[in-house]
PDB file of C-alpha atoms in Angstrom:
ATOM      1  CA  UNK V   1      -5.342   5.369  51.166  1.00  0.00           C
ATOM      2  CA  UNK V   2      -5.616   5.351  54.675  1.00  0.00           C
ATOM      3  CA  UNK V   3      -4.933   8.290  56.720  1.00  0.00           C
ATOM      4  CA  UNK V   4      -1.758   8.812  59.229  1.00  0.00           C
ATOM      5  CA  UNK V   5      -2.377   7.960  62.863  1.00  0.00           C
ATOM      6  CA  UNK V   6      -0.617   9.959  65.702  1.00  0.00           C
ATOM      7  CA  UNK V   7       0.370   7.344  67.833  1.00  0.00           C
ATOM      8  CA  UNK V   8       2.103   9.803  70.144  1.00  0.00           C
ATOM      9  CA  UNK V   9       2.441  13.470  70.569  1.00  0.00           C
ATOM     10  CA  UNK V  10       5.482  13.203  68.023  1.00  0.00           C
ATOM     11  CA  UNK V  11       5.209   9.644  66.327  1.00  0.00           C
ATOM     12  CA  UNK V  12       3.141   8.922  63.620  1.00  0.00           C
ATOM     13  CA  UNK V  13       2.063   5.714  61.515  1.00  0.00           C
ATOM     14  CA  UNK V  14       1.228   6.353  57.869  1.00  0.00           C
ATOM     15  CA  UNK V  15       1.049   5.009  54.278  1.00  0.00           C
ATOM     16  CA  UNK V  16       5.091   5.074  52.895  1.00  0.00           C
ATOM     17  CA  UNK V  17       5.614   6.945  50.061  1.00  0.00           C
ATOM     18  CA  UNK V  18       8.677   7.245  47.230  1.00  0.00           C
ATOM     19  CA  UNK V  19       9.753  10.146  49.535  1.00  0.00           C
ATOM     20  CA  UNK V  20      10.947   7.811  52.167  1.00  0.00           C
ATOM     21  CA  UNK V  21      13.088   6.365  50.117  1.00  0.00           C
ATOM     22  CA  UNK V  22      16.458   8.376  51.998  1.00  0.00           C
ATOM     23  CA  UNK V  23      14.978   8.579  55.595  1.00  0.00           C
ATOM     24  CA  UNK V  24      14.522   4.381  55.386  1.00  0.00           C
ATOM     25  CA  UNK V  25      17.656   4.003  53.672  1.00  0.00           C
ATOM     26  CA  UNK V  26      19.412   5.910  56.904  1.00  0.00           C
ATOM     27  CA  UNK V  27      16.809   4.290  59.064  1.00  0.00           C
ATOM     28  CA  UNK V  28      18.378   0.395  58.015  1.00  0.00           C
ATOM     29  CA  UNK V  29      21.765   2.079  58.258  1.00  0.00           C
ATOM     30  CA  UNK V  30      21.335   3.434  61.420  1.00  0.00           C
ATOM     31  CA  UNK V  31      19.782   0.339  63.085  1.00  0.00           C
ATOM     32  CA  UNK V  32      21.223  -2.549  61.167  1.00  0.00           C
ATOM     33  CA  UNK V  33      23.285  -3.652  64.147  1.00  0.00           C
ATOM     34  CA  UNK V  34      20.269  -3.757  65.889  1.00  0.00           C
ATOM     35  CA  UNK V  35      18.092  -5.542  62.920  1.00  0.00           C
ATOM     36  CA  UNK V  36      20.585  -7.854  61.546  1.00  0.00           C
ATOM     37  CA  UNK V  37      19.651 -10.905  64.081  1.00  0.00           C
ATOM     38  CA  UNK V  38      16.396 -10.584  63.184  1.00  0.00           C
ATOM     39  CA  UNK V  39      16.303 -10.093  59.342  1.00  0.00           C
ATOM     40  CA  UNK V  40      17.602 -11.553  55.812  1.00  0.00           C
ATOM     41  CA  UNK V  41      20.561 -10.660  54.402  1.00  0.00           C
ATOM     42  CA  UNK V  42      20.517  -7.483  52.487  1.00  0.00           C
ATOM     43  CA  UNK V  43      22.564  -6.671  49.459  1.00  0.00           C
ATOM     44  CA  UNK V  44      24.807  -3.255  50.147  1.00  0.00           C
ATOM     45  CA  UNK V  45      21.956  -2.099  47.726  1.00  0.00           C
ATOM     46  CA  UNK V  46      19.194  -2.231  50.056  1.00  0.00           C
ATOM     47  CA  UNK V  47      21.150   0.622  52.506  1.00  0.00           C
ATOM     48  CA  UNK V  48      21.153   3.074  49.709  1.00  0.00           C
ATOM     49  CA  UNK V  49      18.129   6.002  48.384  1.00  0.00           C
ATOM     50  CA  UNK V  50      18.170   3.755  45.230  1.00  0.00           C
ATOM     51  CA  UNK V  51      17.778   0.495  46.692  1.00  0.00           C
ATOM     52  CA  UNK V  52      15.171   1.964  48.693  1.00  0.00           C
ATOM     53  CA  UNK V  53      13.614   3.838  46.052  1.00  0.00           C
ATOM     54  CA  UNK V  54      13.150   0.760  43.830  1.00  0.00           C
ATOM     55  CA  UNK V  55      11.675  -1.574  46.858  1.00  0.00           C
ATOM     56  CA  UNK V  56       9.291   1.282  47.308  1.00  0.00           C
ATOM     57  CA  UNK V  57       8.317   1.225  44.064  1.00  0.00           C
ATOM     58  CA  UNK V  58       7.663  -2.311  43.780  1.00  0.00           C
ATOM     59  CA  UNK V  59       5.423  -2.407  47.206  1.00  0.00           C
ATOM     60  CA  UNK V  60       3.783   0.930  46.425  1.00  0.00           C
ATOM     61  CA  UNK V  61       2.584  -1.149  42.933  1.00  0.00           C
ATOM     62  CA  UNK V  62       1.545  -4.380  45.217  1.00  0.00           C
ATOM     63  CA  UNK V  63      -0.086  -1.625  47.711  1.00  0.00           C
ATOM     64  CA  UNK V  64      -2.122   0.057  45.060  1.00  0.00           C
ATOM     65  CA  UNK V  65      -3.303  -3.640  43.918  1.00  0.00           C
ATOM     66  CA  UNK V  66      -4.140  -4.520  47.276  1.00  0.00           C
ATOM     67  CA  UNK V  67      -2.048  -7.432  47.815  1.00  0.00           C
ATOM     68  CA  UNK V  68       0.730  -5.332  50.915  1.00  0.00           C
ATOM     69  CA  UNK V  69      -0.362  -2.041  53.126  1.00  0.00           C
ATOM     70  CA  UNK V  70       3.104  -0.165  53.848  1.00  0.00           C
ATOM     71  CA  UNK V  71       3.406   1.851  56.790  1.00  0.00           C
ATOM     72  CA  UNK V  72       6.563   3.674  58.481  1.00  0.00           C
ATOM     73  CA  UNK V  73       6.544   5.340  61.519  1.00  0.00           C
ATOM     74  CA  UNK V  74       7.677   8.741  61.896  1.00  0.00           C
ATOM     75  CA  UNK V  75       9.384  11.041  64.122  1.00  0.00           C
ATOM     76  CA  UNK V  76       9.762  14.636  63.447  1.00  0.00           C
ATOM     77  CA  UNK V  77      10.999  13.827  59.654  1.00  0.00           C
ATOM     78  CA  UNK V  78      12.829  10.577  60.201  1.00  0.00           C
ATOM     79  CA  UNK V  79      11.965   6.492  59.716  1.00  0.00           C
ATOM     80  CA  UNK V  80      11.683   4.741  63.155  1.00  0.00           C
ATOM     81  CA  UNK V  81      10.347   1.535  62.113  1.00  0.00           C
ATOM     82  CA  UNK V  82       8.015  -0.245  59.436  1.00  0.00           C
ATOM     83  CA  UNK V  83       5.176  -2.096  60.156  1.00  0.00           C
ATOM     84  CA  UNK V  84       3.659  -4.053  56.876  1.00  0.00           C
ATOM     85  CA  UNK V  85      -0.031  -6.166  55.866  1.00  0.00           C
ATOM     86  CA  UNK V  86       1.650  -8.339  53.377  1.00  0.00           C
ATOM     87  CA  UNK V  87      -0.136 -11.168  51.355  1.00  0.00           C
ATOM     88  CA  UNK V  88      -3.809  -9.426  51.989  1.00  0.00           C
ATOM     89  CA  UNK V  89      -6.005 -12.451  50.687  1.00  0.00           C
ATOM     90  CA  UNK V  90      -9.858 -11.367  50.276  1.00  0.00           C
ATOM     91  CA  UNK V  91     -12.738 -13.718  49.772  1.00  0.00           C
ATOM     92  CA  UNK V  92     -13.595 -16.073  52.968  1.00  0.00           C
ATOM     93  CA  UNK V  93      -9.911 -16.262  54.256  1.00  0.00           C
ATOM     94  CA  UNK V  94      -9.791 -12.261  54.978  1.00  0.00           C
ATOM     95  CA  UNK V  95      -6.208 -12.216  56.285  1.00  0.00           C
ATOM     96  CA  UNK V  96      -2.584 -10.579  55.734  1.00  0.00           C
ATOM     97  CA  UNK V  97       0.419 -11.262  57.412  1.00  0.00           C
ATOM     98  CA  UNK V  98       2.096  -8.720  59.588  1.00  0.00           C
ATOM     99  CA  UNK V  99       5.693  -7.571  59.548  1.00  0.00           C
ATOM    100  CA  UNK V 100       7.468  -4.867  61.174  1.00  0.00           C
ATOM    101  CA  UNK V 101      11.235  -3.411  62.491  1.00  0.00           C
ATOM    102  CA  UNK V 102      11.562  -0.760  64.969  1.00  0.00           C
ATOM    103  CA  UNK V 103      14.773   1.419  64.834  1.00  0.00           C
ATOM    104  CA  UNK V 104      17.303   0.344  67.665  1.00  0.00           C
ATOM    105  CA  UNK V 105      17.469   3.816  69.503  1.00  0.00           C
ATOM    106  CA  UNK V 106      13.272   3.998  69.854  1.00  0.00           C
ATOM    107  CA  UNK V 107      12.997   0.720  71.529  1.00  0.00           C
ATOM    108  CA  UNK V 108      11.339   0.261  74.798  1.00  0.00           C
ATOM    109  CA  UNK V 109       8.750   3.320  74.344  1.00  0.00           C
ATOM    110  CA  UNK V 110       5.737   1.169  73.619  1.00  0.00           C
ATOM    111  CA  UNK V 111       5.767   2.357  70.269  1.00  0.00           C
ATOM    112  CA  UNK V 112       5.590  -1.439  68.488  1.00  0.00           C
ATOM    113  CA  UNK V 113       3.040  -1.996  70.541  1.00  0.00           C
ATOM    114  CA  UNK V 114       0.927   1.086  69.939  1.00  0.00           C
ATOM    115  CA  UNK V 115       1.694   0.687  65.778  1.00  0.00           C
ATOM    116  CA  UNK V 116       0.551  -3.224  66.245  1.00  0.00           C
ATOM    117  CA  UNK V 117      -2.506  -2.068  67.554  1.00  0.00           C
ATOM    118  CA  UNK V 118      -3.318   0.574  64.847  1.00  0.00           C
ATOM    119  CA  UNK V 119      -2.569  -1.508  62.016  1.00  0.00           C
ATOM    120  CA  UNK V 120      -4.700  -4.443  63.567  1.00  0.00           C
ATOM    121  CA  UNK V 121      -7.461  -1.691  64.295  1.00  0.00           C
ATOM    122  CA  UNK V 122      -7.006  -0.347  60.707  1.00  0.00           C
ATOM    123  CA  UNK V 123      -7.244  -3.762  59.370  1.00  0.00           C
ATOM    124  CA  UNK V 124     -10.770  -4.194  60.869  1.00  0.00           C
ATOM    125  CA  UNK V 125     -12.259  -1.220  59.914  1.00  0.00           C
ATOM    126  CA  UNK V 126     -10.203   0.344  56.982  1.00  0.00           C
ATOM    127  CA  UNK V 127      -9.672  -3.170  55.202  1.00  0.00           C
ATOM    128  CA  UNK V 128     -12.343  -5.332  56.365  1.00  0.00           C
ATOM    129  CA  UNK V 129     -10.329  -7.951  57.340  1.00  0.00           C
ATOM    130  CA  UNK V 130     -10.941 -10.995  59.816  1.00  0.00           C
ATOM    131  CA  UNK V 131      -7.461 -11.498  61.344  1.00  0.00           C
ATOM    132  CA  UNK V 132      -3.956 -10.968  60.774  1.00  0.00           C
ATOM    133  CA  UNK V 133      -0.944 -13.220  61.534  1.00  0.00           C
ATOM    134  CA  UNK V 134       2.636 -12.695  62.625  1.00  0.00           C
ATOM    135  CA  UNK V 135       5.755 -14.928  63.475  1.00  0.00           C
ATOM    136  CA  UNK V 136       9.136 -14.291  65.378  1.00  0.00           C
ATOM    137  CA  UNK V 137      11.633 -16.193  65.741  1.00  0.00           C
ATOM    138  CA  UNK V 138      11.878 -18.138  68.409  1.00  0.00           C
ATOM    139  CA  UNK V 139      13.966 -16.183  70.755  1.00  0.00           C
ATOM    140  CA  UNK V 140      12.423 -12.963  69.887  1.00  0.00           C
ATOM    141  CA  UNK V 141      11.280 -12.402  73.051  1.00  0.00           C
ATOM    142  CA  UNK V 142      10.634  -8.609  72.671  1.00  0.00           C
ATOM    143  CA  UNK V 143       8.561  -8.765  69.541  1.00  0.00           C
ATOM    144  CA  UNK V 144       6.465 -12.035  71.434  1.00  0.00           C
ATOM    145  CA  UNK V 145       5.574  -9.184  74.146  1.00  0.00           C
ATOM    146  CA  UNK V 146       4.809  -7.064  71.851  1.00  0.00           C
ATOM    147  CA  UNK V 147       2.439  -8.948  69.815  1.00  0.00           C
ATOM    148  CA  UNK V 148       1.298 -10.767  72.780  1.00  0.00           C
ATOM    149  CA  UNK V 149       0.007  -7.206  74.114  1.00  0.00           C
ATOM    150  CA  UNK V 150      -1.520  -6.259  71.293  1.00  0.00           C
ATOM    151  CA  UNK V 151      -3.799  -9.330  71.212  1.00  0.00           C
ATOM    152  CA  UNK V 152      -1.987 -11.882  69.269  1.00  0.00           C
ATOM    153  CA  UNK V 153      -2.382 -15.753  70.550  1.00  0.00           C
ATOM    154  CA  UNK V 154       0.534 -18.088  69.365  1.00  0.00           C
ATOM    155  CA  UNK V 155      -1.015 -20.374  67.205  1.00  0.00           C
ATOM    156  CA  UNK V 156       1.813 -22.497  66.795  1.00  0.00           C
ATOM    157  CA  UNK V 157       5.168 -23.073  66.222  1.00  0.00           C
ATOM    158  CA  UNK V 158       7.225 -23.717  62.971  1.00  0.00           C
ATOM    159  CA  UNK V 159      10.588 -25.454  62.585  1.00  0.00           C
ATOM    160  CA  UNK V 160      13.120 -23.778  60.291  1.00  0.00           C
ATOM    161  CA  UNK V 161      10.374 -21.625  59.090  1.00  0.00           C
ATOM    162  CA  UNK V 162      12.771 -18.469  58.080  1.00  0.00           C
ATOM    163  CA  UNK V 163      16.087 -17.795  56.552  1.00  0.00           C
ATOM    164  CA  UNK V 164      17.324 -15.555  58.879  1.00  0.00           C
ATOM    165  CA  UNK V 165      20.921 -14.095  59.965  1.00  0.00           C
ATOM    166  CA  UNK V 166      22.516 -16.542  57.524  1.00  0.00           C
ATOM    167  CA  UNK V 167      20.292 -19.901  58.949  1.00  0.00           C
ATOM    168  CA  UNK V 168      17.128 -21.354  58.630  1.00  0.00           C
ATOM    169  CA  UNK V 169      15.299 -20.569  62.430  1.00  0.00           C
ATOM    170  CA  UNK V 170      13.079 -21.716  64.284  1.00  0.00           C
ATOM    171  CA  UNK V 171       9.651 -19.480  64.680  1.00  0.00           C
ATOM    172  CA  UNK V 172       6.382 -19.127  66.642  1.00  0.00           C
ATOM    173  CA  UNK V 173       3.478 -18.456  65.012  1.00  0.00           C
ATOM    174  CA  UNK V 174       0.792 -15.770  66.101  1.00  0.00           C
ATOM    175  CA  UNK V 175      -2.737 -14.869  65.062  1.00  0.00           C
ATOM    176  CA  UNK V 176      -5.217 -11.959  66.077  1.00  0.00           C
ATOM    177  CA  UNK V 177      -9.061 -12.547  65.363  1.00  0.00           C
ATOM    178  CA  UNK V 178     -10.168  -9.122  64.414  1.00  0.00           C
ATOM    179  CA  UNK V 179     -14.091  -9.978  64.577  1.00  0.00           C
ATOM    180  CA  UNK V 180     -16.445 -12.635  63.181  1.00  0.00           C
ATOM    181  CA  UNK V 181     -18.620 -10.808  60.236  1.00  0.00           C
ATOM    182  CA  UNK V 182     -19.235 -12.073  57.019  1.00  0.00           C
ATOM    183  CA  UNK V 183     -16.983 -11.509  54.662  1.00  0.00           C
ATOM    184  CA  UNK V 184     -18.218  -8.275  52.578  1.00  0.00           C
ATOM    185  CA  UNK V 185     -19.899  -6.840  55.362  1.00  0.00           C
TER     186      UNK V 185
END
């Protein structure tokens, strides 16, 4: 397990646990106004502890596999955001997708930008990886930035790549080259 990372005097990235289950179920409830143009739907499930608690378990399982690294970010004792490895593929490929949310009230702090950048450095060094990738929809514009200034390239773009908001959308596609070792070392 990977250590927390004070990203700020008073935000912190680490590892989610079971525990979170009722600070991310007010965390989606909180910001879903803010969230909804940029996720799926959710069931009404999904804004409860339980529904929570049972998507925790699942990734938690998938994270002690090593297939998805689950991170929330933390203020004081409440959920800001998410930020997620998933599909961590070893062997010569070395790579995991990236996914995160940040709460609508902590927006425009730099604090995307300064979890991107941990999880890409803790993908390097804690899980050996060679890059990560990323997508947004297309008129994401604030999670382009942010990706774009932690050292993502767009690497393409991809018609009706997500079902999102109720509609298959149109996204960019991002990569970050982490380094150039052999796989292993």
């Amino acid at each position: 397990m990977t250590e927390a990372r004070s990203l700020t005097s008073d935000v912190q990235l680490r590892i989610a646990t079971l525990d979170d289950a009722a600070a991310l179920a007010d965390a989606y409830t909180r910001s879903w106004d803010h969230l909804s143009p940029w996720e799926p739907a959710r069931p009404e499930s999904w804004f409860t502890v339980a529904g929570q608690r049972e998507r925790l378990t699942s990734t938690l399982e998938r994270y002690k596999n090593g297939h998805v690294v689950p991170w929330v970010l933390v203020e004081a004792d409440r959920v800001i955001g998410a930020f997620t490895l998933q599909d961590v593929v070893a062997g010569p490929f070395r790579s995991a997708s990236l996914g995160y949310w940040l709460a609508g009230d902590v927006t425009g702090r730099g604090l995307a930008t300064l979890a991107v950048e941990a999880v890409a450095e803790l993908a390097d060094t804690h899980y050996k990886l060679h890059r990560i990738e990323a997508s947004t929809l297309k008129h994401n514009l604030a999670s382009q930035r942010v990706l774009q200034r932690a050292g993502f390239e767009q690497i393409g773009f991809a018609p009706t790549y997500l079902y999102i908001a109720g509609t298959w959308q149109d996204c960019n596609l991002y990569q970050r080259t982490l380094n150039n070792r052999e796989p292993g070392a």
